[in-house]
Structures are given as structure tokens and as C-alpha cells.
């Protein structure tokens, strides 16, 4: 049987240095809250209980996270006064089982990996393991004191270090895996007799050592895993580090970036081989790209799937759309939610498409609005065509059947159906269905006055 695992996430700090009305753990990195990153990582492990210690802006944190994580059951524990990390864990004791183990994480250390946490859990054989790292500049962080044999003896906080201890380069990440029995035993015994008059969680290390417990230490694969966010500079720098990592993973999968530093992935991007992504492209949510997809500069692509060899020209906005293979989009096109572009179709510049399907090989090349429409295969929609889908109260459907031709600047007043191979004359306002193969005019007949005299200035 595996030992039950709880996760305790400390998220009570105010984050004064962010200079924000928003609690720190709700600030976003790669489009997701810092706390959200930690919760998502925890979902990669088998967790029996998640406890979040909240304080500053607690209700806001609770409501935002509860709305986003409807599946997970979270125990919220309020720490009304921030008396230190030890105190923060102590307030969870009444909700913490007396057996099993707990991972102690921070809401403002967003990028710790599931792999590292799994290793930390396995390393906890004698009651406690911790994540440490040897760094060039340890200033500000707790130092790991080891005895002659190399065993961990204690953690000394920056404000309490002696001159000798100051030179220790191995630091405490603040992330641990501890047996619950030890937390129940040690936390009530903590004192705040130190330079900051705080209850230090780190003091449980010397208590465990005094009980003859060996503390296991492991290092994370990446330094960014233990980096915390205290100000906007650190947030921006961690964002860039994370973006570089996401880009590197995609490069390994065969994606070419014009400039790996000028792309943003705010979510999950899955891509096939020989994909090209130009500068200034932003991906949000879950996006999937087939092989040979070519995306030009400045596009924003959100929760969408792009098929093999489609070509997105500069400055397109694509939101919740499905784009088939060999499709050309843009420049400057806007695909709104529930747009489906079938294989080899074409959507050109200044075209907006909403909740519509465009059939195979059909073209909407210039300056059109197509909304709530079903467009068949081989259709040509001329420049400036508008589907008038809204009467001020209700939305109606436009159906354009295979191989129809819609002349430029036509308005199709929905609900309306244009039959197969029908033609709509340019400039028409179409309010009635058009039969298959017919030609429909819906415009004033042209008249002419010969030898017209233009007015002259008086
Ligand atoms: C802590 C560690 C230090 C380690 C460092 C790594 C202690 C005493 N020190 O120091 O050894 O090197 O993290 O970043 O643990 N929090 C609460 N309630 C509190 C106090 C803190 O929820 O009463 C939360 C904060 O919101 C933050 C986290 O705990 O997310 C860490 O607190 P912080 O004050 O930043 O700890 P450090 O002093 O940096
Ligand atoms: Ca502190």
C-alpha cells in the first residue's frame, strides 16, 4: 500500500513588493495564476488531500481558484496573522491526518515539476526529505548546515547566519516532504526566538536531527523549479525562463522558431514536425498544430487546432477555431469561436468568421463578415459580403450550398438559403431563398441620364 499523501500549499503572504491590489498567488505566469501552476503540477501526482493556507486576499484567492478547479476538493485554512512559515503549517494540523506524508509547497513558487515532487516523496524514507540547491549567490535564503559526515544538521535563515555560515552555498528551497506524525509532533513545539521573531518551519530540521532522523536532500533538475516570485522583475524573469523551456521542448519536437525569445505560449502547445513560427506569435490555452504549419508574425491563436500545412499569414486572431489541412488564413483575419474551415479553404484579409463552417476549397477572400453560416464546398464569397445574422433580438442562420457564387458587396439577410451553384449578383440585398442554379438580383436597376451637366459653383 502506498502512503497517503497530502499537499500543503502556503499562500498567505501579501506579496507587498508586487505593488498590487491582487493577492500575489493570483498574479499570472504564462497566462495562469502562480497558485494554478502549483495545483496543476500536483494533479500529476496521486494526492489524497490538498490544503491551501490563505491569508491576504483570502476570499479572492478562494473564489478564483474554486471556480477554476471545480474537480479538485481543496481544504482552505485561514492564517489570519502571518507569523512565519512554521505557523502557517501549524494552522493546518487540525485538518492534517496523523499518518501519511505531506508535501509542503509555496503558492509563489510556481514551476516546481511533478517529477521533482515525485522524487522528493520517494526520498522521504526516514521521515523527512527536502529540496536544496547549490547556488553562486545564496544571499537572502536559508543555508543548509551539514555535519562532518555530510548529513544535514539544520537550516539557518539569512537574518540569523554567523559569518562562517554566510559562505554556505547550499540553500533551502523551502519545499519538503515530511511525515505527518513529525509535523504533529514538532510544530506545536516551535518558538519564535530568532532575529525575525517568526515561527520558522525550518526549525523542524534540527528537531528531527535530534530525534536521530536522517534528512534526505535532493536537487531539482532545473533551478527555476525553486524560484519564487516576490516582485514584478522576478515574475517577468521567471516568465522568460519558462518560455525558453517551452520553446526548447518544441524545438526538440521539430518546430522552427524565427526567434525563440519572441514567442509566448500561455498554455499547452502541441505541434507536428517542420512547423514554422515567426516572431510575435502568442498561443493561449490548448493549441494543436499539424505538420508543416506555417504561422507568420503577430498572430494570436487561442484554444484552436490547425491542420497540416495550413498557412496563417501575419496578424490573424484565431479563437476556438478548427482549421483544416492546407487552409490559408489572413493576413488580418479574425476567426471567432466555433469556426470550422474545411481542408483547402481560404480566408483572406479583413474577414471575420464566427460560428460558421466553410466547406472544402471555398474562398472568403476579402473584407467579409460570415456569422452563423454553413457554407458548402467550392463556394466563392466575393469581397465585402455580409451575412446579416442579427435582427437586433435573434440570430439566424445562412446556408450557402456547394459551388454557389456570392457577388461582391452582397448582404444575405438571414435566415436565408442560397442553393447549389446559384449566383447572387454583386451589391444585392438577398432576403428570400435563392434556388439552385438560379441567378438572383436584389438591387436597383441601373438607369442613365445622357449628357448630364454637373452643377457649377455659384
Ligand atoms: C523561506 C525559508 C528559507 C528558504 C526560503 C526559500 C523559512 C523560515 N525560511 O524563507 O529557508 O530559503 O523560504 O524561498 O521557512 N507564508 C505564509 N505564512 C506565513 C509566512 C509565509 O503563508 O506566516 C508563505 C508566503 O506567502 C510564501 C512562503 O510562505 O509563499 C515563504 O515565505 P517567505 O516569508 O517568503 O519565506 P522566506 O523568508 O523567503
Ligand atoms: Ca520572510
Coordinates of C-alpha atoms and ligand atoms in Angstrom, one line a residue:
X1 CA 0.0 0.0 0.0
X2 CA 1.3 3.5 -0.8
X3 CA 1.5 6.0 2.0
X4 CA -1.4 8.6 1.8
X5 CA -0.1 12.0 0.5
X6 CA -1.3 15.4 1.5
X7 CA -0.2 18.7 -0.1
X8 CA 0.1 21.8 1.9
X9 CA 0.4 25.0 -0.1
X10 CA 1.4 28.1 1.7
X11 CA -0.3 31.1 0.1
X12 CA -1.0 33.6 2.9
X13 CA 1.7 36.2 2.2
X14 CA 0.6 39.6 1.0
X15 CA 3.3 40.0 -1.6
X16 CA 3.9 43.6 -0.7
X17 CA 6.6 44.1 -3.3
X18 CA 4.3 43.3 -6.1
X19 CA 2.5 46.7 -5.5
X20 CA -0.8 45.1 -6.5
X21 CA -4.3 45.0 -5.2
X22 CA -4.4 41.4 -6.3
X23 CA -3.0 38.7 -4.0
X24 CA 0.4 37.6 -5.2
X25 CA -0.6 33.9 -5.8
X26 CA -3.2 35.1 -8.3
X27 CA -0.6 37.0 -10.4
X28 CA -0.2 35.2 -13.7
X29 CA 2.8 33.5 -15.3
X30 CA 2.3 32.1 -18.8
X31 CA -1.4 33.1 -18.6
X32 CA -2.1 31.0 -15.4
X33 CA -2.1 32.1 -11.8
X34 CA 1.0 31.2 -9.8
X35 CA -1.1 29.1 -7.5
X36 CA -2.8 27.4 -10.5
X37 CA 0.6 26.2 -11.7
X38 CA 1.2 24.5 -8.3
X39 CA -2.2 22.9 -8.3
X40 CA -1.8 21.7 -11.9
X41 CA 1.6 20.1 -11.0
X42 CA 0.0 18.4 -8.0
X43 CA -2.6 16.8 -10.3
X44 CA 0.3 14.8 -11.9
X45 CA 0.7 13.0 -8.5
X46 CA -1.8 11.0 -6.6
X47 CA -2.8 13.4 -3.9
X48 CA -5.2 12.4 -1.2
X49 CA -5.7 15.9 0.2
X50 CA -4.8 19.5 -0.9
X51 CA -4.7 22.1 1.8
X52 CA -4.2 25.8 0.9
X53 CA -3.2 28.2 3.7
X54 CA -4.6 31.6 2.7
X55 CA -4.4 34.9 4.4
X56 CA -4.1 38.2 2.5
X57 CA -6.9 38.5 -0.1
X58 CA -8.0 35.0 1.0
X59 CA -11.6 35.2 -0.2
X60 CA -10.5 36.4 -3.6
X61 CA -7.9 33.6 -3.9
X62 CA -10.5 31.1 -2.7
X63 CA -13.3 32.1 -5.1
X64 CA -11.0 32.4 -8.2
X65 CA -9.3 29.0 -7.5
X66 CA -12.6 27.3 -6.6
X67 CA -14.2 28.5 -9.9
X68 CA -11.2 27.2 -11.9
X69 CA -10.7 23.9 -10.1
X70 CA -14.2 22.6 -9.8
X71 CA -12.9 19.0 -10.0
X72 CA -10.5 19.1 -7.1
X73 CA -11.6 19.3 -3.5
X74 CA -9.4 21.7 -1.6
X75 CA -9.3 22.3 2.1
X76 CA -8.9 26.0 2.8
X77 CA -7.3 27.0 6.0
X78 CA -7.1 30.7 7.0
X79 CA -3.9 32.1 8.6
X80 CA -5.1 35.4 9.8
X81 CA -1.7 36.7 11.0
X82 CA 1.4 35.8 9.1
X83 CA 3.6 34.7 12.0
X84 CA 6.0 32.6 9.8
X85 CA 6.2 29.5 7.7
X86 CA 6.1 27.2 10.7
X87 CA 3.0 28.9 12.0
X88 CA 1.4 28.6 8.5
X89 CA 1.8 24.9 8.5
X90 CA 0.8 24.6 12.2
X91 CA -2.6 26.1 11.4
X92 CA -3.3 23.1 9.1
X93 CA -2.7 20.5 11.8
X94 CA -6.4 20.1 12.7
X95 CA -7.1 19.2 9.1
X96 CA -4.0 17.1 8.6
X97 CA -4.1 13.3 9.0
X98 CA -1.8 12.0 11.7
X99 CA -0.3 9.4 9.4
X100 CA 0.9 9.6 5.8
X101 CA 3.2 12.3 4.5
X102 CA 2.8 15.9 3.3
X103 CA 4.4 17.8 0.5
X104 CA 4.9 21.4 1.6
X105 CA 4.8 23.8 -1.3
X106 CA 4.5 27.6 -1.9
X107 CA 1.9 29.4 -3.9
X108 CA 4.5 31.8 -5.1
X109 CA 7.0 29.1 -6.3
X110 CA 5.1 28.1 -9.4
X111 CA 7.4 26.0 -11.5
X112 CA 8.4 23.0 -9.4
X113 CA 7.9 19.9 -11.5
X114 CA 5.9 16.8 -10.9
X115 CA 9.0 14.7 -11.4
X116 CA 10.8 16.6 -8.7
X117 CA 7.9 16.2 -6.3
X118 CA 7.7 12.5 -7.0
X119 CA 11.4 12.2 -6.3
X120 CA 11.1 14.1 -3.1
X121 CA 8.3 11.9 -1.9
X122 CA 10.3 8.7 -2.7
X123 CA 13.4 10.2 -1.0
X124 CA 11.5 10.5 2.3
X125 CA 12.4 7.2 3.7
X126 CA 13.3 8.2 7.3
X127 CA 10.6 10.8 7.8
X128 CA 11.7 13.9 6.0
X129 CA 13.2 15.0 2.7
X130 CA 13.9 18.4 1.3
X131 CA 14.7 20.1 -2.0
X132 CA 18.0 22.0 -1.8
X133 CA 20.3 23.7 -4.4
X134 CA 23.8 24.9 -4.5
X135 CA 23.9 28.4 -5.9
X136 CA 26.5 31.1 -6.5
X137 CA 24.7 33.8 -4.6
X138 CA 22.9 32.3 -1.6
X139 CA 22.1 35.8 -0.1
X140 CA 18.6 36.0 1.4
X141 CA 18.0 32.3 1.6
X142 CA 18.2 29.7 4.4
X143 CA 21.5 27.9 4.4
X144 CA 21.9 24.1 4.8
X145 CA 24.2 23.2 7.6
X146 CA 25.8 19.8 7.3
X147 CA 28.0 17.9 9.8
X148 CA 31.4 16.4 9.1
X149 CA 29.8 13.3 7.7
X150 CA 27.8 15.4 5.3
X151 CA 24.4 14.9 7.0
X152 CA 22.0 17.8 7.3
X153 CA 22.0 19.3 10.8
X154 CA 20.0 22.4 10.5
X155 CA 18.8 25.3 8.3
X156 CA 19.9 28.8 9.2
X157 CA 18.0 31.8 8.0
X158 CA 19.8 34.7 6.4
X159 CA 19.0 37.0 9.2
X160 CA 20.4 34.5 11.7
X161 CA 23.6 33.4 9.9
X162 CA 27.0 33.7 11.5
X163 CA 30.0 34.9 9.5
X164 CA 31.0 31.3 8.7
X165 CA 27.5 30.1 7.8
X166 CA 27.2 33.1 5.4
X167 CA 29.5 31.4 3.0
X168 CA 27.4 28.2 2.7
X169 CA 26.3 27.9 -0.9
X170 CA 23.7 25.2 -0.4
X171 CA 20.3 26.8 0.1
X172 CA 16.9 25.7 1.3
X173 CA 14.2 25.8 -1.4
X174 CA 11.5 25.7 1.3
X175 CA 9.9 22.7 -0.3
X176 CA 9.8 19.5 1.7
X177 CA 8.1 16.1 2.1
X178 CA 7.5 15.3 5.8
X179 CA 5.8 12.5 7.7
X180 CA 2.6 13.9 9.2
X181 CA 3.4 12.4 12.6
X182 CA 6.6 14.5 12.7
X183 CA 4.6 17.7 11.8
X184 CA 2.1 16.9 14.5
X185 CA 5.0 16.4 17.0
X186 CA 7.3 19.3 16.1
X187 CA 5.1 22.2 15.0
X188 CA 3.4 22.8 18.4
X189 CA 7.0 23.0 19.9
X190 CA 8.3 25.7 17.6
X191 CA 9.4 29.0 19.1
X192 CA 9.8 32.4 17.5
X193 CA 13.0 33.1 19.4
X194 CA 15.0 34.3 16.4
X195 CA 16.0 37.5 14.5
X196 CA 12.7 37.8 12.7
X197 CA 10.5 36.7 15.7
X198 CA 8.8 34.3 13.3
X199 CA 7.9 30.7 13.7
X200 CA 10.3 29.1 11.3
X201 CA 9.3 25.9 9.6
X202 CA 12.9 25.3 9.0
X203 CA 13.4 24.6 12.7
X204 CA 11.8 21.2 12.4
X205 CA 15.0 20.1 10.7
X206 CA 17.1 20.3 13.9
X207 CA 14.2 18.8 15.9
X208 CA 14.2 15.8 13.5
X209 CA 18.0 15.5 13.7
X210 CA 17.9 15.5 17.5
X211 CA 15.5 12.5 17.2
X212 CA 18.1 10.7 15.1
X213 CA 16.2 11.2 11.8
X214 CA 18.4 11.4 8.7
X215 CA 17.2 14.1 6.3
X216 CA 17.3 13.3 2.7
X217 CA 18.1 16.1 0.3
X218 CA 17.6 16.1 -3.5
X219 CA 18.3 18.8 -6.1
X220 CA 15.8 19.8 -8.8
X221 CA 16.7 19.3 -12.4
X222 CA 16.1 23.0 -13.2
X223 CA 16.9 26.0 -11.0
X224 CA 13.7 27.7 -12.0
X225 CA 11.7 25.0 -10.2
X226 CA 12.6 26.6 -6.8
X227 CA 12.5 30.2 -7.8
X228 CA 9.9 32.3 -6.0
X229 CA 8.1 35.4 -7.1
X230 CA 8.4 38.5 -4.9
X231 CA 8.3 41.4 -7.3
X232 CA 7.5 42.2 -10.9
X233 CA 11.1 41.8 -12.0
X234 CA 11.2 38.3 -10.7
X235 CA 7.8 37.5 -12.2
X236 CA 9.0 38.7 -15.7
X237 CA 12.3 36.9 -15.4
X238 CA 10.6 33.6 -14.4
X239 CA 8.1 34.1 -17.3
X240 CA 11.0 34.4 -19.8
X241 CA 12.8 31.3 -18.3
X242 CA 9.6 29.3 -18.6
X243 CA 9.0 30.5 -22.2
X244 CA 12.6 29.4 -23.1
X245 CA 11.9 26.0 -21.6
X246 CA 8.6 25.6 -23.5
X247 CA 10.3 26.7 -26.8
X248 CA 13.2 24.3 -26.2
X249 CA 10.9 21.4 -25.8
X250 CA 9.1 22.3 -29.0
X251 CA 12.4 22.7 -30.9
X252 CA 13.3 19.2 -29.8
X253 CA 10.0 18.1 -31.3
X254 CA 10.9 19.6 -34.7
X255 CA 9.4 23.1 -34.5
X256 CA 11.3 26.1 -36.0
X257 CA 11.1 29.4 -34.3
X258 CA 12.2 32.5 -36.2
X259 CA 13.4 33.8 -32.8
X260 CA 12.9 31.6 -29.7
X261 CA 12.8 34.7 -27.5
X262 CA 9.9 36.4 -29.4
X263 CA 7.0 33.9 -28.9
X264 CA 4.7 33.3 -26.0
X265 CA 3.0 30.1 -25.0
X266 CA 0.3 30.7 -22.4
X267 CA -1.0 27.1 -22.1
X268 CA -0.2 23.9 -23.9
X269 CA 1.1 23.9 -27.5
X270 CA 1.4 20.6 -29.3
X271 CA 3.0 20.7 -32.7
X272 CA 3.9 18.3 -35.5
X273 CA 7.2 18.4 -37.5
X274 CA 8.5 21.2 -39.6
X275 CA 6.2 23.8 -38.2
X276 CA 7.5 27.4 -38.6
X277 CA 6.5 30.1 -36.1
X278 CA 7.5 33.6 -36.8
X279 CA 8.1 36.4 -34.3
X280 CA 5.4 37.9 -32.0
X281 CA 3.1 34.9 -32.1
X282 CA 1.1 34.3 -28.9
X283 CA -0.6 30.9 -28.2
X284 CA -3.2 30.7 -25.4
X285 CA -4.9 27.7 -23.9
X286 CA -4.7 24.4 -25.7
X287 CA -3.5 24.7 -29.2
X288 CA -2.6 21.9 -31.6
X289 CA -0.7 22.3 -34.9
X290 CA -0.2 19.6 -37.5
X291 CA 2.9 19.1 -39.6
X292 CA 4.3 21.8 -41.9
X293 CA 2.1 24.5 -40.4
X294 CA 3.4 28.0 -41.2
X295 CA 2.5 30.9 -38.9
X296 CA 3.6 34.4 -39.8
X297 CA 4.3 37.3 -37.5
X298 CA 2.0 38.7 -34.9
X299 CA -0.8 36.1 -34.7
X300 CA -2.8 35.4 -31.6
X301 CA -4.0 31.8 -31.5
X302 CA -6.2 30.5 -28.7
X303 CA -7.7 27.1 -28.0
X304 CA -7.5 26.1 -31.7
X305 CA -6.5 23.3 -33.9
X306 CA -4.6 23.9 -37.1
X307 CA -4.3 21.1 -39.7
X308 CA -1.3 20.0 -41.7
X309 CA 0.3 22.6 -44.0
X310 CA -2.0 25.4 -43.2
X311 CA -0.6 28.9 -43.6
X312 CA -1.6 31.6 -41.3
X313 CA -0.5 35.0 -42.6
X314 CA 0.5 38.0 -40.4
X315 CA -1.7 39.4 -37.7
X316 CA -4.5 37.0 -37.5
X317 CA -6.6 36.4 -34.4
X318 CA -7.8 32.8 -34.1
X319 CA -10.0 31.8 -31.2
X320 CA -11.6 28.4 -30.6
X321 CA -11.5 27.5 -34.3
X322 CA -10.7 24.4 -36.2
X323 CA -8.7 24.9 -39.3
X324 CA -8.3 22.1 -41.8
X325 CA -5.3 20.9 -43.8
X326 CA -3.9 23.2 -46.5
X327 CA -6.0 26.2 -45.4
X328 CA -4.8 29.8 -46.0
X329 CA -5.8 32.4 -43.5
X330 CA -5.1 36.2 -43.4
X331 CA -3.4 38.5 -43.3
X332 CA -5.5 40.3 -40.7
X333 CA -8.3 37.7 -40.4
X334 CA -10.4 37.1 -37.3
X335 CA -11.6 33.6 -36.7
X336 CA -14.0 33.6 -33.7
X337 CA -15.3 30.7 -31.6
X338 CA -16.8 27.7 -33.4
X339 CA -15.4 28.5 -36.8
X340 CA -14.5 25.4 -38.9
X341 CA -12.5 25.9 -42.0
X342 CA -12.5 22.7 -44.1
X343 CA -9.5 21.5 -46.0
X344 CA -8.0 23.8 -48.6
X345 CA -10.4 26.6 -47.9
X346 CA -9.2 30.2 -48.0
X347 CA -10.0 33.1 -45.7
X348 CA -8.4 36.4 -46.8
X349 CA -7.7 39.8 -45.3
X350 CA -10.1 41.7 -43.1
X351 CA -12.5 38.8 -42.9
X352 CA -14.3 37.9 -39.7
X353 CA -15.9 34.5 -39.3
X354 CA -18.0 33.4 -36.3
X355 CA -19.7 30.1 -35.5
X356 CA -19.7 29.0 -39.2
X357 CA -18.4 26.2 -41.3
X358 CA -16.7 26.9 -44.5
X359 CA -16.6 23.9 -46.9
X360 CA -13.7 22.3 -48.7
X361 CA -11.9 24.6 -51.1
X362 CA -14.3 27.5 -50.5
X363 CA -13.0 31.1 -50.5
X364 CA -13.9 34.1 -48.5
X365 CA -11.1 36.3 -49.6
X366 CA -11.7 39.9 -48.8
X367 CA -13.5 42.2 -46.2
X368 CA -16.4 39.9 -45.3
X369 CA -18.4 39.0 -42.2
X370 CA -19.7 35.5 -42.1
X371 CA -21.6 34.6 -38.9
X372 CA -23.9 31.7 -38.1
X373 CA -23.5 30.3 -41.6
X374 CA -23.0 26.9 -43.2
X375 CA -21.0 27.3 -46.4
X376 CA -20.7 24.3 -48.7
X377 CA -17.7 23.2 -50.8
X378 CA -16.4 25.1 -53.8
X379 CA -18.2 28.3 -52.8
X380 CA -16.8 31.7 -53.7
X381 CA -17.8 34.6 -51.5
X382 CA -16.9 37.9 -53.1
X383 CA -15.4 41.0 -51.5
X384 CA -17.4 42.7 -48.8
X385 CA -20.1 40.1 -48.5
X386 CA -22.0 40.2 -45.2
X387 CA -24.3 37.7 -43.6
X388 CA -26.9 39.8 -41.7
X389 CA -27.4 37.3 -38.9
X390 CA -28.8 39.5 -36.2
X391 CA -32.1 41.4 -36.3
X392 CA -31.5 43.2 -33.0
X393 CA -33.0 40.4 -31.0
X394 CA -32.3 37.0 -32.5
X395 CA -29.5 35.3 -34.5
X396 CA -30.4 33.4 -37.7
X397 CA -28.7 31.0 -40.0
X398 CA -27.4 31.5 -43.5
X399 CA -26.9 28.4 -45.7
X400 CA -24.8 28.6 -48.8
X401 CA -24.8 25.3 -50.8
X402 CA -22.0 23.8 -52.8
X403 CA -20.4 25.8 -55.7
X404 CA -22.6 28.9 -55.1
X405 CA -21.1 32.3 -56.1
X406 CA -21.9 35.3 -54.0
X407 CA -21.1 38.6 -55.8
X408 CA -19.2 41.3 -54.1
X409 CA -20.9 43.5 -51.5
X410 CA -24.0 41.3 -51.3
X411 CA -25.9 41.3 -48.0
X412 CA -27.5 37.9 -47.2
X413 CA -30.3 38.6 -44.7
X414 CA -30.7 35.5 -42.5
X415 CA -32.5 33.2 -42.3
X416 CA -31.8 32.5 -45.9
X417 CA -30.5 29.7 -48.1
X418 CA -28.6 30.1 -51.4
X419 CA -29.0 26.9 -53.4
X420 CA -26.3 24.8 -55.0
X421 CA -24.5 26.5 -57.9
X422 CA -26.7 29.6 -57.5
X423 CA -25.3 33.0 -58.2
X424 CA -26.0 36.2 -56.3
X425 CA -25.4 39.4 -58.2
X426 CA -23.0 41.9 -56.7
X427 CA -24.5 44.5 -54.5
X428 CA -27.7 42.5 -53.8
X429 CA -29.6 42.5 -50.6
X430 CA -31.0 39.0 -50.5
X431 CA -34.0 38.4 -48.2
X432 CA -35.5 35.4 -49.9
X433 CA -34.1 31.9 -50.6
X434 CA -32.3 31.5 -54.0
X435 CA -33.0 28.3 -55.9
X436 CA -30.2 26.0 -57.1
X437 CA -28.6 27.2 -60.3
X438 CA -30.6 30.5 -60.3
X439 CA -29.2 34.0 -60.6
X440 CA -30.6 36.4 -58.1
X441 CA -30.6 40.2 -58.2
X442 CA -31.6 42.2 -55.3
X443 CA -30.6 45.7 -56.3
X444 CA -32.0 48.8 -58.1
X445 CA -31.8 48.5 -61.9
X446 CA -29.2 50.9 -63.3
X447 CA -30.6 53.9 -65.1
X448 CA -28.8 56.6 -67.1
X449 CA -29.3 60.3 -68.0
X450 CA -27.4 61.2 -71.1
X451 CA -25.3 64.4 -71.4
X452 CA -25.6 65.1 -67.7
X453 CA -24.5 68.7 -66.7
X454 CA -22.6 68.7 -63.4
X455 CA -23.6 71.6 -61.1
X456 CA -21.2 74.6 -61.1
X457 CA -20.1 76.8 -58.1
X458 CA -22.2 79.9 -57.6
Ligands
LIG1 C1 11.7 30.6 3.4 C2 12.6 29.7 4.3 C3 14.1 29.8 3.7 C4 14.1 29.4 2.3 C5 13.1 30.3 1.5 C6 13.1 29.9 0.1 C7 11.6 29.7 6.5 C8 11.7 30.1 7.8 N1 12.6 30.1 5.6 O1 12.2 31.9 3.7 O2 14.9 28.9 4.5 O3 15.4 29.6 1.8 O4 11.8 30.2 2.1 O5 12.3 30.8 -0.6 O6 10.8 28.9 6.2 N2 4.0 32.2 4.2 C9 2.7 32.1 4.8 N3 2.5 32.4 6.1 C10 3.5 33.0 6.8 C11 4.8 33.1 6.3 C12 5.0 32.8 5.0 O7 1.8 31.6 4.1 O8 3.2 33.3 8.0 C13 4.2 31.8 2.9 C14 4.5 33.0 2.0 O9 3.3 33.5 1.4 C15 5.4 32.4 1.0 C16 6.1 31.3 1.7 O10 5.3 31.0 2.8 O11 4.7 31.9 -0.1 C17 7.5 31.6 2.1 O12 7.6 32.7 3.0 P1 8.7 33.8 3.0 O13 8.4 34.7 4.1 O14 8.9 34.3 1.6 O15 9.9 32.9 3.4 P2 11.4 33.3 3.3 O16 11.7 34.3 4.4 O17 11.7 33.6 2.0
LIG2 CA1 10.1 36.1 5.3

